[in-house]
Amino acid sequence: QKEVEQDPGPLSVPEGAIVSLNCTYSNSAFQYFMWYRQYSRKGPELLMYTYSSGNKEDGRFTAQVDKSSKYISLFIRDSQPSDSATYLCAMSPSSGTYKYIFGTGTRLKVLA
Amino acid sequence: EPEVTQTPSHQVTQMGQEVILRCVPISNHLYFYWYRQILGQKVEFLVSFYNNEISEKSEIFDDQFSVERPDGSNFTLKIRSTKLEDSAMYFCASSDYGRSYEQYFGPGTRLTVT
């Protein structure tokens, strides 16, 4: 089983839709969960991070972590064509390491 | 807003040649990282660096790779003898002390080995 799994997409939605992006993981030691947005041929841009379980909201973005199911989600409300990008989840244990384990990314297309 | 910068944006080199990829991390950050992304694949951790020494490295980071902070602002990745399979995007990232979960990435250097 891969350490972090993410559906590669592409996921196409109409403008204004609510988008749900997800990752599953196998390592129960992961405590930090990050979401990055990556435009084509650009570097990953940090959107949000969450520690342990729970929800976190920032504008149109909401991150959820369910550690019991080893499942994390990113919701985008009122999606815009400018949200079209690849969304990467990344994870890390709370201590002893600084490295991130990334998912493969989900390509999102928001259609105008 | 402070950002991580990387140069060059694209480097083409011949197999067996040495390359140096350069990064300027965010100025008050103390932890520095290199990641790579082979085309169509996921971003992979190479190395982390703190207090002028490597704090962690992956299996990918073998003897042909080295990192250095030659002065107070630059952070470099050297590949001694490039191979075709080193062709990838190389991303530098940095984070503040105690905030390794908030890593900020640069725009990347596309390395093409021919």
PDB file of C-alpha atoms in Angstrom:
ATOM      1  CA  GLN A   1       0.000   0.000   0.000  1.00  0.00           C
ATOM      2  CA  LYS A   2       1.331   3.435  -0.914  1.00  0.00           C
ATOM      3  CA  GLU A   3       2.048   5.740   2.001  1.00  0.00           C
ATOM      4  CA  VAL A   4      -0.128   8.523   0.567  1.00  0.00           C
ATOM      5  CA  GLU A   5      -2.714   8.002  -2.147  1.00  0.00           C
ATOM      6  CA  GLN A   6      -4.484  10.666  -4.139  1.00  0.00           C
ATOM      7  CA  ASP A   7      -6.763  10.344  -7.146  1.00  0.00           C
ATOM      8  CA  PRO A   8      -4.891  11.986 -10.057  1.00  0.00           C
ATOM      9  CA  GLY A   9      -8.064  13.187 -11.792  1.00  0.00           C
ATOM     10  CA  PRO A  10      -8.585  15.213 -13.844  1.00  0.00           C
ATOM     11  CA  LEU A  11     -11.612  16.516 -12.008  1.00  0.00           C
ATOM     12  CA  SER A  12     -13.753  18.916 -14.051  1.00  0.00           C
ATOM     13  CA  VAL A  13     -16.404  21.054 -12.377  1.00  0.00           C
ATOM     14  CA  PRO A  14     -18.499  24.066 -13.429  1.00  0.00           C
ATOM     15  CA  GLU A  15     -17.677  27.479 -12.008  1.00  0.00           C
ATOM     16  CA  GLY A  16     -19.318  27.999  -8.618  1.00  0.00           C
ATOM     17  CA  ALA A  17     -19.348  24.317  -7.697  1.00  0.00           C
ATOM     18  CA  ILE A  18     -18.094  22.927  -4.405  1.00  0.00           C
ATOM     19  CA  VAL A  19     -14.987  20.847  -4.984  1.00  0.00           C
ATOM     20  CA  SER A  20     -13.898  17.986  -2.766  1.00  0.00           C
ATOM     21  CA  LEU A  21     -10.313  16.738  -2.991  1.00  0.00           C
ATOM     22  CA  ASN A  22      -9.126  13.802  -0.928  1.00  0.00           C
ATOM     23  CA  CYS A  23      -6.110  11.823   0.188  1.00  0.00           C
ATOM     24  CA  THR A  24      -5.768   8.604   2.108  1.00  0.00           C
ATOM     25  CA  TYR A  25      -2.698   7.489   3.966  1.00  0.00           C
ATOM     26  CA  SER A  26      -1.355   4.442   5.720  1.00  0.00           C
ATOM     27  CA  ASN A  27       1.157   5.805   8.254  1.00  0.00           C
ATOM     28  CA  SER A  28      -0.595   6.471  11.552  1.00  0.00           C
ATOM     29  CA  ALA A  29       2.403   8.559  12.696  1.00  0.00           C
ATOM     30  CA  PHE A  30       1.415  11.422  10.396  1.00  0.00           C
ATOM     31  CA  GLN A  31       0.286  14.417  12.437  1.00  0.00           C
ATOM     32  CA  TYR A  32       0.707  17.381  10.068  1.00  0.00           C
ATOM     33  CA  PHE A  33      -1.373  17.550   6.925  1.00  0.00           C
ATOM     34  CA  MET A  34      -0.776  20.154   4.264  1.00  0.00           C
ATOM     35  CA  TRP A  35      -2.458  21.160   1.043  1.00  0.00           C
ATOM     36  CA  TYR A  36      -0.518  22.758  -1.773  1.00  0.00           C
ATOM     37  CA  ARG A  37      -1.683  24.186  -5.081  1.00  0.00           C
ATOM     38  CA  GLN A  38       0.609  23.834  -8.066  1.00  0.00           C
ATOM     39  CA  TYR A  39       0.062  25.611 -11.331  1.00  0.00           C
ATOM     40  CA  SER A  40       1.628  24.110 -14.419  1.00  0.00           C
ATOM     41  CA  ARG A  41       5.437  24.295 -14.333  1.00  0.00           C
ATOM     42  CA  LYS A  42       5.416  26.291 -11.088  1.00  0.00           C
ATOM     43  CA  GLY A  43       6.381  25.505  -7.515  1.00  0.00           C
ATOM     44  CA  PRO A  44       3.877  24.202  -4.962  1.00  0.00           C
ATOM     45  CA  GLU A  45       2.088  26.997  -3.092  1.00  0.00           C
ATOM     46  CA  LEU A  46       1.075  26.309   0.508  1.00  0.00           C
ATOM     47  CA  LEU A  47      -2.679  26.666   0.958  1.00  0.00           C
ATOM     48  CA  MET A  48      -3.321  25.291   4.422  1.00  0.00           C
ATOM     49  CA  TYR A  49      -1.948  23.026   7.093  1.00  0.00           C
ATOM     50  CA  THR A  50      -3.743  21.147   9.843  1.00  0.00           C
ATOM     51  CA  TYR A  51      -2.380  19.487  12.923  1.00  0.00           C
ATOM     52  CA  SER A  52      -3.927  16.184  13.982  1.00  0.00           C
ATOM     53  CA  SER A  53      -7.677  15.824  13.508  1.00  0.00           C
ATOM     54  CA  GLY A  54     -10.367  18.398  12.892  1.00  0.00           C
ATOM     55  CA  ASN A  55     -11.320  21.149  10.504  1.00  0.00           C
ATOM     56  CA  LYS A  56      -9.675  24.363   9.461  1.00  0.00           C
ATOM     57  CA  GLU A  57     -11.202  27.083   7.336  1.00  0.00           C
ATOM     58  CA  ASP A  58      -9.537  29.855   5.342  1.00  0.00           C
ATOM     59  CA  GLY A  59     -11.766  31.839   3.045  1.00  0.00           C
ATOM     60  CA  ARG A  60     -13.214  29.528   0.416  1.00  0.00           C
ATOM     61  CA  PHE A  61     -11.018  26.631   1.543  1.00  0.00           C
ATOM     62  CA  THR A  62     -11.758  24.097   4.288  1.00  0.00           C
ATOM     63  CA  ALA A  63      -9.389  21.309   5.289  1.00  0.00           C
ATOM     64  CA  GLN A  64     -10.621  18.264   7.175  1.00  0.00           C
ATOM     65  CA  VAL A  65      -8.649  15.487   8.801  1.00  0.00           C
ATOM     66  CA  ASP A  66     -10.130  12.194   9.956  1.00  0.00           C
ATOM     67  CA  LYS A  67      -7.299  10.299  11.590  1.00  0.00           C
ATOM     68  CA  SER A  68      -9.480   7.340  12.522  1.00  0.00           C
ATOM     69  CA  SER A  69     -10.103   6.729   8.812  1.00  0.00           C
ATOM     70  CA  LYS A  70      -6.673   8.014   7.695  1.00  0.00           C
ATOM     71  CA  TYR A  71      -8.453  10.350   5.313  1.00  0.00           C
ATOM     72  CA  ILE A  72      -8.038  14.047   4.618  1.00  0.00           C
ATOM     73  CA  SER A  73     -10.073  16.394   2.462  1.00  0.00           C
ATOM     74  CA  LEU A  74      -9.868  19.866   0.981  1.00  0.00           C
ATOM     75  CA  PHE A  75     -13.109  21.589   0.080  1.00  0.00           C
ATOM     76  CA  ILE A  76     -13.213  24.586  -2.235  1.00  0.00           C
ATOM     77  CA  ARG A  77     -16.423  26.606  -2.178  1.00  0.00           C
ATOM     78  CA  ASP A  78     -17.582  28.790  -5.059  1.00  0.00           C
ATOM     79  CA  SER A  79     -14.852  27.418  -7.303  1.00  0.00           C
ATOM     80  CA  GLN A  80     -13.355  29.777  -9.880  1.00  0.00           C
ATOM     81  CA  PRO A  81     -11.515  29.133 -13.164  1.00  0.00           C
ATOM     82  CA  SER A  82      -8.406  30.510 -11.416  1.00  0.00           C
ATOM     83  CA  ASP A  83      -8.613  27.518  -9.040  1.00  0.00           C
ATOM     84  CA  SER A  84      -7.705  25.266 -11.970  1.00  0.00           C
ATOM     85  CA  ALA A  85      -4.436  23.671 -10.894  1.00  0.00           C
ATOM     86  CA  THR A  86      -3.029  20.496  -9.410  1.00  0.00           C
ATOM     87  CA  TYR A  87      -3.705  20.088  -5.691  1.00  0.00           C
ATOM     88  CA  LEU A  88      -1.138  18.194  -3.677  1.00  0.00           C
ATOM     89  CA  CYS A  89      -1.599  16.793  -0.218  1.00  0.00           C
ATOM     90  CA  ALA A  90       1.501  16.377   1.930  1.00  0.00           C
ATOM     91  CA  MET A  91       2.003  14.824   5.332  1.00  0.00           C
ATOM     92  CA  SER A  92       4.577  14.639   8.060  1.00  0.00           C
ATOM     93  CA  PRO A  93       4.937  13.132  11.534  1.00  0.00           C
ATOM     94  CA  SER A  94       5.020  15.627  14.380  1.00  0.00           C
ATOM     95  CA  SER A  95       8.625  15.088  15.333  1.00  0.00           C
ATOM     96  CA  GLY A  96      11.841  13.434  14.338  1.00  0.00           C
ATOM     97  CA  THR A  97      11.619  14.384  10.677  1.00  0.00           C
ATOM     98  CA  TYR A  98      11.194  17.441   8.521  1.00  0.00           C
ATOM     99  CA  LYS A  99      10.380  15.712   5.300  1.00  0.00           C
ATOM    100  CA  TYR A 100       7.028  15.795   3.647  1.00  0.00           C
ATOM    101  CA  ILE A 101       5.459  12.813   1.953  1.00  0.00           C
ATOM    102  CA  PHE A 102       3.444  14.052  -0.990  1.00  0.00           C
ATOM    103  CA  GLY A 103       0.508  12.575  -2.813  1.00  0.00           C
ATOM    104  CA  THR A 104       0.640  12.434  -6.593  1.00  0.00           C
ATOM    105  CA  GLY A 105      -1.733  15.404  -6.901  1.00  0.00           C
ATOM    106  CA  THR A 106      -5.238  15.848  -8.296  1.00  0.00           C
ATOM    107  CA  ARG A 107      -5.677  17.939 -11.434  1.00  0.00           C
ATOM    108  CA  LEU A 108      -8.677  20.238 -11.117  1.00  0.00           C
ATOM    109  CA  LYS A 109     -10.335  22.082 -13.980  1.00  0.00           C
ATOM    110  CA  VAL A 110     -12.995  24.672 -13.189  1.00  0.00           C
ATOM    111  CA  LEU A 111     -14.976  25.442 -16.310  1.00  0.00           C
ATOM    112  CA  ALA A 112     -16.275  28.981 -16.876  1.00  0.00           C
TER     113      ALA A 112
ATOM    114  CA  GLU B   1       5.525  39.099   0.500  1.00  0.00           C
ATOM    115  CA  PRO B   2       8.829  37.242   0.995  1.00  0.00           C
ATOM    116  CA  GLU B   3       9.404  34.305  -1.306  1.00  0.00           C
ATOM    117  CA  VAL B   4      11.922  31.631  -2.142  1.00  0.00           C
ATOM    118  CA  THR B   5      13.794  32.261  -5.375  1.00  0.00           C
ATOM    119  CA  GLN B   6      15.727  29.795  -7.505  1.00  0.00           C
ATOM    120  CA  THR B   7      18.193  30.111 -10.359  1.00  0.00           C
ATOM    121  CA  PRO B   8      18.443  29.166 -13.111  1.00  0.00           C
ATOM    122  CA  SER B   9      14.863  28.445 -14.133  1.00  0.00           C
ATOM    123  CA  HIS B  10      16.090  25.909 -16.689  1.00  0.00           C
ATOM    124  CA  GLN B  11      19.453  24.150 -16.885  1.00  0.00           C
ATOM    125  CA  VAL B  12      20.498  21.872 -19.704  1.00  0.00           C
ATOM    126  CA  THR B  13      23.599  19.769 -19.170  1.00  0.00           C
ATOM    127  CA  GLN B  14      25.318  16.762 -20.640  1.00  0.00           C
ATOM    128  CA  MET B  15      25.492  13.443 -18.842  1.00  0.00           C
ATOM    129  CA  GLY B  16      28.492  13.289 -16.529  1.00  0.00           C
ATOM    130  CA  GLN B  17      28.708  17.046 -16.025  1.00  0.00           C
ATOM    131  CA  GLU B  18      28.425  18.782 -12.667  1.00  0.00           C
ATOM    132  CA  VAL B  19      25.572  21.197 -12.020  1.00  0.00           C
ATOM    133  CA  ILE B  20      24.869  23.604  -9.199  1.00  0.00           C
ATOM    134  CA  LEU B  21      21.319  24.699  -8.531  1.00  0.00           C
ATOM    135  CA  ARG B  22      20.902  27.850  -6.486  1.00  0.00           C
ATOM    136  CA  CYS B  23      18.249  28.980  -4.065  1.00  0.00           C
ATOM    137  CA  VAL B  24      17.677  32.028  -1.906  1.00  0.00           C
ATOM    138  CA  PRO B  25      15.389  30.996   0.963  1.00  0.00           C
ATOM    139  CA  ILE B  26      13.105  33.386   2.827  1.00  0.00           C
ATOM    140  CA  SER B  27      15.439  35.590   4.826  1.00  0.00           C
ATOM    141  CA  ASN B  28      14.476  34.757   8.411  1.00  0.00           C
ATOM    142  CA  HIS B  29      13.989  31.034   7.796  1.00  0.00           C
ATOM    143  CA  LEU B  30      16.413  28.570   9.343  1.00  0.00           C
ATOM    144  CA  TYR B  31      15.457  25.255   7.726  1.00  0.00           C
ATOM    145  CA  PHE B  32      16.112  24.550   4.077  1.00  0.00           C
ATOM    146  CA  TYR B  33      15.058  21.699   1.858  1.00  0.00           C
ATOM    147  CA  TRP B  34      15.472  20.291  -1.612  1.00  0.00           C
ATOM    148  CA  TYR B  35      12.778  18.252  -3.322  1.00  0.00           C
ATOM    149  CA  ARG B  36      12.556  16.957  -6.837  1.00  0.00           C
ATOM    150  CA  GLN B  37       9.667  16.142  -9.146  1.00  0.00           C
ATOM    151  CA  ILE B  38      10.243  13.919 -12.146  1.00  0.00           C
ATOM    152  CA  LEU B  39       7.780  14.774 -14.924  1.00  0.00           C
ATOM    153  CA  GLY B  40       4.393  13.233 -14.202  1.00  0.00           C
ATOM    154  CA  GLN B  41       5.444  11.926 -10.794  1.00  0.00           C
ATOM    155  CA  LYS B  42       5.039  13.103  -7.240  1.00  0.00           C
ATOM    156  CA  VAL B  43       7.233  15.566  -5.388  1.00  0.00           C
ATOM    157  CA  GLU B  44       9.971  13.674  -3.517  1.00  0.00           C
ATOM    158  CA  PHE B  45      12.051  14.789  -0.557  1.00  0.00           C
ATOM    159  CA  LEU B  46      15.817  14.884  -1.065  1.00  0.00           C
ATOM    160  CA  VAL B  47      17.389  16.606   1.934  1.00  0.00           C
ATOM    161  CA  SER B  48      16.850  19.000   4.817  1.00  0.00           C
ATOM    162  CA  PHE B  49      19.503  21.360   6.175  1.00  0.00           C
ATOM    163  CA  TYR B  50      19.767  23.251   9.436  1.00  0.00           C
ATOM    164  CA  ASN B  51      22.574  24.993  11.259  1.00  0.00           C
ATOM    165  CA  ASN B  52      25.020  24.323   8.434  1.00  0.00           C
ATOM    166  CA  GLU B  53      24.548  20.613   8.350  1.00  0.00           C
ATOM    167  CA  ILE B  54      22.281  17.997   6.832  1.00  0.00           C
ATOM    168  CA  SER B  55      19.539  17.062   9.275  1.00  0.00           C
ATOM    169  CA  GLU B  56      17.905  14.411   7.137  1.00  0.00           C
ATOM    170  CA  LYS B  57      18.276  12.894   3.687  1.00  0.00           C
ATOM    171  CA  SER B  58      16.394  10.384   1.569  1.00  0.00           C
ATOM    172  CA  GLU B  59      17.659   7.312  -0.237  1.00  0.00           C
ATOM    173  CA  ILE B  60      17.722   9.372  -3.433  1.00  0.00           C
ATOM    174  CA  PHE B  61      20.320  11.743  -1.945  1.00  0.00           C
ATOM    175  CA  ASP B  62      23.398   9.609  -2.603  1.00  0.00           C
ATOM    176  CA  ASP B  63      27.077  10.534  -2.825  1.00  0.00           C
ATOM    177  CA  GLN B  64      26.633  12.400  -6.100  1.00  0.00           C
ATOM    178  CA  PHE B  65      24.535  15.027  -4.334  1.00  0.00           C
ATOM    179  CA  SER B  66      25.727  17.661  -1.912  1.00  0.00           C
ATOM    180  CA  VAL B  67      24.275  20.806  -0.364  1.00  0.00           C
ATOM    181  CA  GLU B  68      25.905  23.940   0.907  1.00  0.00           C
ATOM    182  CA  ARG B  69      25.080  27.293   2.364  1.00  0.00           C
ATOM    183  CA  PRO B  70      28.056  29.241   0.987  1.00  0.00           C
ATOM    184  CA  ASP B  71      26.981  32.557   2.471  1.00  0.00           C
ATOM    185  CA  GLY B  72      24.188  34.072   4.522  1.00  0.00           C
ATOM    186  CA  SER B  73      21.620  34.017   1.776  1.00  0.00           C
ATOM    187  CA  ASN B  74      22.256  31.244  -0.752  1.00  0.00           C
ATOM    188  CA  PHE B  75      21.569  27.517  -0.481  1.00  0.00           C
ATOM    189  CA  THR B  76      22.884  25.262  -3.218  1.00  0.00           C
ATOM    190  CA  LEU B  77      22.390  21.724  -4.483  1.00  0.00           C
ATOM    191  CA  LYS B  78      25.297  20.219  -6.397  1.00  0.00           C
ATOM    192  CA  ILE B  79      25.016  17.132  -8.556  1.00  0.00           C
ATOM    193  CA  ARG B  80      28.542  15.927  -9.279  1.00  0.00           C
ATOM    194  CA  SER B  81      28.094  13.666 -12.282  1.00  0.00           C
ATOM    195  CA  THR B  82      24.648  14.001 -13.764  1.00  0.00           C
ATOM    196  CA  LYS B  83      22.735  11.032 -15.136  1.00  0.00           C
ATOM    197  CA  LEU B  84      19.821  10.976 -17.539  1.00  0.00           C
ATOM    198  CA  GLU B  85      17.518  10.015 -14.657  1.00  0.00           C
ATOM    199  CA  ASP B  86      18.423  13.216 -12.789  1.00  0.00           C
ATOM    200  CA  SER B  87      16.251  15.128 -15.259  1.00  0.00           C
ATOM    201  CA  ALA B  88      13.504  16.650 -13.127  1.00  0.00           C
ATOM    202  CA  MET B  89      12.199  19.823 -11.535  1.00  0.00           C
ATOM    203  CA  TYR B  90      14.181  20.635  -8.412  1.00  0.00           C
ATOM    204  CA  PHE B  91      12.418  22.661  -5.770  1.00  0.00           C
ATOM    205  CA  CYS B  92      14.008  24.469  -2.887  1.00  0.00           C
ATOM    206  CA  ALA B  93      11.903  25.156   0.194  1.00  0.00           C
ATOM    207  CA  SER B  94      12.415  26.871   3.524  1.00  0.00           C
ATOM    208  CA  SER B  95      10.667  27.068   6.864  1.00  0.00           C
ATOM    209  CA  ASP B  96      10.962  29.003  10.058  1.00  0.00           C
ATOM    210  CA  TYR B  97      12.343  27.510  13.255  1.00  0.00           C
ATOM    211  CA  GLY B  98       9.839  25.085  14.805  1.00  0.00           C
ATOM    212  CA  ARG B  99       7.497  25.340  11.830  1.00  0.00           C
ATOM    213  CA  SER B 100       8.647  22.537   9.522  1.00  0.00           C
ATOM    214  CA  TYR B 101       5.001  21.994   8.629  1.00  0.00           C
ATOM    215  CA  GLU B 102       4.989  25.382   6.890  1.00  0.00           C
ATOM    216  CA  GLN B 103       7.434  24.874   4.085  1.00  0.00           C
ATOM    217  CA  TYR B 104       7.467  27.494   1.348  1.00  0.00           C
ATOM    218  CA  PHE B 105       8.600  26.382  -2.068  1.00  0.00           C
ATOM    219  CA  GLY B 106      10.454  28.203  -4.784  1.00  0.00           C
ATOM    220  CA  PRO B 107       9.435  28.140  -8.456  1.00  0.00           C
ATOM    221  CA  GLY B 108      11.860  25.340  -9.255  1.00  0.00           C
ATOM    222  CA  THR B 109      14.746  24.677 -11.628  1.00  0.00           C
ATOM    223  CA  ARG B 110      14.044  22.399 -14.550  1.00  0.00           C
ATOM    224  CA  LEU B 111      17.125  20.243 -15.065  1.00  0.00           C
ATOM    225  CA  THR B 112      17.469  18.486 -18.392  1.00  0.00           C
ATOM    226  CA  VAL B 113      20.310  15.989 -18.757  1.00  0.00           C
ATOM    227  CA  THR B 114      21.084  14.977 -22.328  1.00  0.00           C
TER     228      THR B 114
END
